[in-house]
mmCIF file of C-alpha atoms in Angstrom:
data_model
loop_
_atom_site.group_PDB
_atom_site.id
_atom_site.type_symbol
_atom_site.label_atom_id
_atom_site.label_comp_id
_atom_site.label_asym_id
_atom_site.label_seq_id
_atom_site.Cartn_x
_atom_site.Cartn_y
_atom_site.Cartn_z
ATOM 1 C CA ASP Z 1 -8.056 -12.215 -5.489
ATOM 2 C CA SER Z 2 -4.758 -11.268 -3.813
ATOM 3 C CA GLY Z 3 -4.651 -14.341 -1.599
ATOM 4 C CA VAL Z 4 -4.676 -12.217 1.559
ATOM 5 C CA THR Z 5 -7.728 -12.728 3.755
ATOM 6 C CA GLN Z 6 -8.952 -10.201 6.290
ATOM 7 C CA THR Z 7 -11.744 -10.682 8.796
ATOM 8 C CA PRO Z 8 -14.138 -9.249 9.667
ATOM 9 C CA LYS Z 9 -14.988 -7.208 6.564
ATOM 10 C CA HIS Z 10 -17.164 -4.825 8.554
ATOM 11 C CA LEU Z 11 -17.289 -4.081 12.260
ATOM 12 C CA ILE Z 12 -19.405 -1.605 14.191
ATOM 13 C CA THR Z 13 -18.641 -0.955 17.834
ATOM 14 C CA ALA Z 14 -18.857 1.707 20.519
ATOM 15 C CA THR Z 15 -16.304 4.075 21.951
ATOM 16 C CA GLY Z 16 -14.178 2.558 24.675
ATOM 17 C CA GLN Z 17 -14.464 -0.957 23.297
ATOM 18 C CA ARG Z 18 -11.744 -3.298 22.053
ATOM 19 C CA VAL Z 19 -11.653 -5.151 18.731
ATOM 20 C CA THR Z 20 -9.347 -7.609 17.007
ATOM 21 C CA LEU Z 21 -8.745 -7.639 13.266
ATOM 22 C CA ARG Z 22 -7.330 -10.752 11.691
ATOM 23 C CA CYS Z 23 -5.146 -11.231 8.632
ATOM 24 C CA SER Z 24 -4.142 -14.434 6.869
ATOM 25 C CA PRO Z 25 -1.226 -13.778 4.472
ATOM 26 C CA ARG Z 26 -0.630 -15.458 1.135
ATOM 27 C CA SER Z 27 0.823 -18.915 1.420
ATOM 28 C CA GLY Z 28 4.582 -18.648 1.845
ATOM 29 C CA ASP Z 29 4.678 -14.909 2.620
ATOM 30 C CA LEU Z 30 6.632 -14.185 5.800
ATOM 31 C CA SER Z 31 6.023 -10.420 5.982
ATOM 32 C CA VAL Z 32 2.785 -8.857 7.139
ATOM 33 C CA TYR Z 33 2.079 -5.123 7.067
ATOM 34 C CA TRP Z 34 -0.807 -3.213 8.655
ATOM 35 C CA TYR Z 35 -2.145 0.100 7.332
ATOM 36 C CA GLN Z 36 -4.904 2.477 8.396
ATOM 37 C CA GLN Z 37 -6.884 4.530 5.877
ATOM 38 C CA SER Z 38 -9.322 7.079 7.254
ATOM 39 C CA LEU Z 39 -12.012 8.691 5.084
ATOM 40 C CA ASP Z 40 -10.360 10.667 2.279
ATOM 41 C CA GLN Z 41 -6.961 10.079 3.836
ATOM 42 C CA GLY Z 42 -3.938 8.267 2.564
ATOM 43 C CA LEU Z 43 -2.597 4.955 3.733
ATOM 44 C CA GLN Z 44 -0.862 5.273 7.086
ATOM 45 C CA PHE Z 45 1.726 2.610 7.824
ATOM 46 C CA LEU Z 46 1.186 1.111 11.282
ATOM 47 C CA ILE Z 47 3.497 -1.856 11.774
ATOM 48 C CA GLN Z 48 5.287 -4.700 10.015
ATOM 49 C CA TYR Z 49 6.133 -8.224 11.102
ATOM 50 C CA TYR Z 50 8.505 -10.705 9.546
ATOM 51 C CA ASN Z 51 8.313 -14.380 10.489
ATOM 52 C CA GLY Z 52 6.818 -13.631 13.876
ATOM 53 C CA GLU Z 53 9.050 -10.716 14.822
ATOM 54 C CA GLU Z 54 8.274 -7.010 14.733
ATOM 55 C CA ARG Z 55 10.462 -5.367 12.076
ATOM 56 C CA ALA Z 56 9.214 -1.822 11.668
ATOM 57 C CA LYS Z 57 6.846 0.567 13.385
ATOM 58 C CA GLY Z 58 5.027 3.518 11.926
ATOM 59 C CA ASN Z 59 2.485 5.866 13.457
ATOM 60 C CA ILE Z 60 0.840 3.215 15.578
ATOM 61 C CA LEU Z 61 -0.935 4.454 18.690
ATOM 62 C CA GLU Z 62 -0.127 2.953 22.079
ATOM 63 C CA ARG Z 63 -3.750 1.780 22.274
ATOM 64 C CA PHE Z 64 -3.061 -0.426 19.251
ATOM 65 C CA SER Z 65 -0.970 -3.585 19.249
ATOM 66 C CA ALA Z 66 -0.281 -6.381 16.837
ATOM 67 C CA GLN Z 67 1.339 -9.773 16.683
ATOM 68 C CA GLN Z 68 2.191 -12.445 14.167
ATOM 69 C CA PHE Z 69 1.659 -16.058 15.168
ATOM 70 C CA PRO Z 70 3.722 -19.159 14.319
ATOM 71 C CA ASP Z 71 1.313 -20.019 11.495
ATOM 72 C CA LEU Z 72 2.085 -16.493 10.147
ATOM 73 C CA HIS Z 73 -1.394 -15.076 10.524
ATOM 74 C CA SER Z 74 -1.494 -11.690 12.219
ATOM 75 C CA GLU Z 75 -3.877 -9.836 14.475
ATOM 76 C CA LEU Z 76 -4.254 -6.116 15.067
ATOM 77 C CA ASN Z 77 -5.764 -5.248 18.434
ATOM 78 C CA LEU Z 78 -7.411 -1.863 18.876
ATOM 79 C CA SER Z 79 -8.454 -0.865 22.390
ATOM 80 C CA SER Z 80 -10.152 2.082 24.130
ATOM 81 C CA LEU Z 81 -11.631 2.920 20.766
ATOM 82 C CA GLU Z 82 -12.354 6.534 19.848
ATOM 83 C CA LEU Z 83 -14.519 7.991 17.094
ATOM 84 C CA GLY Z 84 -11.368 8.922 15.184
ATOM 85 C CA ASP Z 85 -10.335 5.281 14.943
ATOM 86 C CA SER Z 86 -13.099 4.686 12.403
ATOM 87 C CA ALA Z 87 -11.259 3.709 9.246
ATOM 88 C CA LEU Z 88 -10.384 0.986 6.793
ATOM 89 C CA TYR Z 89 -7.621 -1.235 8.091
ATOM 90 C CA PHE Z 90 -5.604 -3.031 5.446
ATOM 91 C CA CYS Z 91 -3.268 -5.935 5.829
ATOM 92 C CA ALA Z 92 -0.668 -6.767 3.199
ATOM 93 C CA SER Z 93 1.768 -9.622 2.859
ATOM 94 C CA SER Z 94 4.987 -10.100 0.952
ATOM 95 C CA VAL Z 95 7.767 -12.600 0.493
ATOM 96 C CA GLY Z 96 10.100 -9.699 1.283
ATOM 97 C CA ASP Z 97 10.809 -8.323 -2.190
ATOM 98 C CA GLY Z 98 8.799 -5.118 -1.984
ATOM 99 C CA GLU Z 99 5.790 -6.461 -3.872
ATOM 100 C CA LEU Z 100 2.955 -6.223 -1.396
ATOM 101 C CA PHE Z 101 -0.349 -8.037 -1.774
ATOM 102 C CA PHE Z 102 -3.229 -6.332 0.009
ATOM 103 C CA GLY Z 103 -6.386 -7.767 1.467
ATOM 104 C CA GLU Z 104 -9.782 -6.197 0.934
ATOM 105 C CA GLY Z 105 -9.645 -4.447 4.276
ATOM 106 C CA SER Z 106 -11.668 -4.374 7.471
ATOM 107 C CA ARG Z 107 -13.982 -1.393 7.793
ATOM 108 C CA LEU Z 108 -14.251 -0.301 11.429
ATOM 109 C CA THR Z 109 -16.981 2.076 12.511
ATOM 110 C CA VAL Z 110 -16.843 3.447 16.052
ATOM 111 C CA LEU Z 111 -20.099 5.020 17.269
ATOM 112 C CA ASP R 1 12.727 7.868 4.217
ATOM 113 C CA ALA R 2 13.288 9.098 0.679
ATOM 114 C CA LYS R 3 10.257 11.058 -0.472
ATOM 115 C CA THR R 4 8.345 11.282 -3.721
ATOM 116 C CA THR R 5 6.270 14.100 -5.178
ATOM 117 C CA GLN R 6 3.283 13.462 -7.415
ATOM 118 C CA PRO R 7 0.518 15.717 -8.791
ATOM 119 C CA ASN R 8 -2.625 15.504 -6.680
ATOM 120 C CA SER R 9 -4.857 14.693 -9.621
ATOM 121 C CA MET R 10 -4.859 14.112 -13.368
ATOM 122 C CA GLU R 11 -7.459 13.539 -16.054
ATOM 123 C CA SER R 12 -7.322 11.442 -19.169
ATOM 124 C CA ASN R 13 -9.677 10.591 -21.985
ATOM 125 C CA GLU R 14 -10.586 6.964 -22.428
ATOM 126 C CA GLU R 15 -8.369 5.016 -24.844
ATOM 127 C CA GLU R 16 -5.636 7.668 -24.777
ATOM 128 C CA PRO R 17 -2.189 7.182 -23.203
ATOM 129 C CA VAL R 18 -1.592 8.506 -19.690
ATOM 130 C CA HIS R 19 1.747 9.630 -18.313
ATOM 131 C CA LEU R 20 1.833 9.826 -14.513
ATOM 132 C CA PRO R 21 4.945 11.660 -13.255
ATOM 133 C CA CYS R 22 6.844 11.159 -10.013
ATOM 134 C CA ASN R 23 9.767 13.194 -8.690
ATOM 135 C CA HIS R 24 12.225 11.639 -6.270
ATOM 136 C CA SER R 25 15.218 13.950 -6.216
ATOM 137 C CA THR R 26 16.693 12.448 -3.011
ATOM 138 C CA ILE R 27 16.624 8.859 -4.248
ATOM 139 C CA SER R 28 19.528 6.693 -3.085
ATOM 140 C CA GLY R 29 21.384 4.098 -5.094
ATOM 141 C CA THR R 30 19.620 1.212 -3.378
ATOM 142 C CA ASP R 31 16.071 2.565 -3.727
ATOM 143 C CA TYR R 32 13.736 0.695 -6.030
ATOM 144 C CA ILE R 33 10.896 2.698 -7.601
ATOM 145 C CA HIS R 34 7.565 0.956 -7.067
ATOM 146 C CA TRP R 35 4.118 1.901 -8.327
ATOM 147 C CA TYR R 36 0.869 0.781 -6.786
ATOM 148 C CA ARG R 37 -2.706 1.762 -7.520
ATOM 149 C CA GLN R 38 -5.842 1.736 -5.425
ATOM 150 C CA LEU R 39 -9.208 1.324 -7.093
ATOM 151 C CA PRO R 40 -12.243 2.708 -5.239
ATOM 152 C CA SER R 41 -13.195 0.625 -2.200
ATOM 153 C CA GLN R 42 -10.302 -1.801 -2.717
ATOM 154 C CA GLY R 43 -6.874 -2.388 -1.292
ATOM 155 C CA PRO R 44 -3.850 -1.180 -3.261
ATOM 156 C CA GLU R 45 -2.436 -3.440 -5.953
ATOM 157 C CA TYR R 46 1.100 -3.676 -7.271
ATOM 158 C CA VAL R 47 1.606 -2.226 -10.759
ATOM 159 C CA ILE R 48 5.298 -2.241 -11.593
ATOM 160 C CA HIS R 49 8.765 -1.542 -10.205
ATOM 161 C CA GLY R 50 12.256 -0.805 -11.462
ATOM 162 C CA LEU R 51 15.750 0.252 -10.449
ATOM 163 C CA THR R 52 17.494 1.906 -13.392
ATOM 164 C CA SER R 53 16.186 0.565 -16.682
ATOM 165 C CA ASN R 54 12.753 1.081 -18.193
ATOM 166 C CA VAL R 55 10.343 -1.740 -17.442
ATOM 167 C CA ASN R 56 7.256 -3.097 -19.183
ATOM 168 C CA ASN R 57 4.577 -5.480 -18.026
ATOM 169 C CA ARG R 58 1.019 -6.295 -19.003
ATOM 170 C CA MET R 59 -0.375 -3.437 -16.926
ATOM 171 C CA ALA R 60 1.954 -0.541 -17.684
ATOM 172 C CA SER R 61 5.410 0.744 -18.538
ATOM 173 C CA LEU R 62 7.828 2.498 -16.220
ATOM 174 C CA ALA R 63 10.217 5.061 -17.652
ATOM 175 C CA ILE R 64 13.084 6.026 -15.330
ATOM 176 C CA ALA R 65 15.169 9.134 -15.922
ATOM 177 C CA GLU R 66 18.869 8.629 -16.468
ATOM 178 C CA ASP R 67 19.718 10.402 -13.187
ATOM 179 C CA ARG R 68 16.896 8.452 -11.462
ATOM 180 C CA LYS R 69 15.501 11.628 -9.936
ATOM 181 C CA SER R 70 12.181 11.178 -11.675
ATOM 182 C CA SER R 71 10.075 8.459 -13.247
ATOM 183 C CA THR R 72 6.885 8.166 -15.268
ATOM 184 C CA LEU R 73 4.239 5.490 -15.172
ATOM 185 C CA ILE R 74 2.724 5.023 -18.609
ATOM 186 C CA LEU R 75 -0.698 3.520 -19.198
ATOM 187 C CA HIS R 76 -0.808 2.937 -22.932
ATOM 188 C CA ARG R 77 -4.587 3.090 -23.364
ATOM 189 C CA ALA R 78 -6.592 4.335 -20.429
ATOM 190 C CA THR R 79 -9.809 2.533 -19.657
ATOM 191 C CA LEU R 80 -12.514 3.443 -17.179
ATOM 192 C CA ARG R 81 -11.175 0.689 -14.953
ATOM 193 C CA ASP R 82 -7.873 2.582 -14.667
ATOM 194 C CA ALA R 83 -9.532 5.346 -12.633
ATOM 195 C CA ALA R 84 -7.701 5.029 -9.322
ATOM 196 C CA VAL R 85 -5.168 6.601 -6.989
ATOM 197 C CA TYR R 86 -1.637 5.860 -8.192
ATOM 198 C CA TYR R 87 1.179 5.753 -5.663
ATOM 199 C CA CYS R 88 4.877 6.123 -6.452
ATOM 200 C CA ILE R 89 7.011 4.696 -3.655
ATOM 201 C CA LEU R 90 10.728 4.282 -3.037
ATOM 202 C CA ILE R 91 11.722 1.079 -1.273
ATOM 203 C CA ASP R 92 15.269 0.620 -0.032
ATOM 204 C CA ARG R 93 16.413 -2.950 -0.516
ATOM 205 C CA GLU R 94 19.076 -2.341 2.143
ATOM 206 C CA THR R 95 16.322 -2.304 4.782
ATOM 207 C CA SER R 96 14.771 -5.437 3.354
ATOM 208 C CA TYR R 97 11.517 -3.679 2.603
ATOM 209 C CA ASP R 98 10.700 -3.232 6.283
ATOM 210 C CA LYS R 99 8.883 0.062 5.935
ATOM 211 C CA VAL R 100 6.715 0.722 2.905
ATOM 212 C CA ILE R 101 5.346 4.259 3.175
ATOM 213 C CA PHE R 102 2.607 5.499 0.837
ATOM 214 C CA GLY R 103 2.265 9.198 0.017
ATOM 215 C CA PRO R 104 -0.958 10.902 -1.092
ATOM 216 C CA GLY R 105 -0.596 9.646 -4.675
ATOM 217 C CA THR R 106 -2.210 10.923 -7.879
ATOM 218 C CA SER R 107 -5.943 10.530 -8.333
ATOM 219 C CA LEU R 108 -6.529 9.649 -11.990
ATOM 220 C CA SER R 109 -9.917 10.330 -13.557
ATOM 221 C CA VAL R 110 -10.754 8.742 -16.911
ATOM 222 C CA ILE R 111 -13.314 10.542 -19.041
ATOM 223 C CA PRO R 112 -15.467 8.393 -21.347
#
């Protein structure tokens, strides 16, 4: 158990819909990272937050947005969903030393 | 971002040592070498990291070349549970670990 909690574990929705994925970091970790992993693809870095502020952006689509709240949990919002958005979405947290702790992921299926 | 190059796949027999190579010829002086692995259907997990000297922990050993342009992750006795994708990543402490980019990694198969 990494200490990072992601909900929901599985989500099935239709094209054009909007979903929110939630991540609770390990206690004391200020950094939260979001990654997307499509079938047989590598981990794509989406975005990183540190203590409520956006710190780095990767290949995140404009239809996607994220935020980190004062209690340090984070949400990834995916809108106008397309079939190609079906993937595993991982959240990771860190104290800021490069050692990332990953959650078990949220599997999104867009039909 | 400094890049790493790893073989796409490797095989090992169970209970034998495994040496997973990583080339990082453009590494900068402030880049730490990190290794993660991802077991099937799980999120990645941290394995080990180092800067210049060789490192050992309960999971593995990390051997870093003197010029730091390459490194090797060593699993001393491979078990079936070690079958995973292994990622070698450079993280620049100057940027406070803001962007952690994973490459394709090496898919390790362990043969019973």
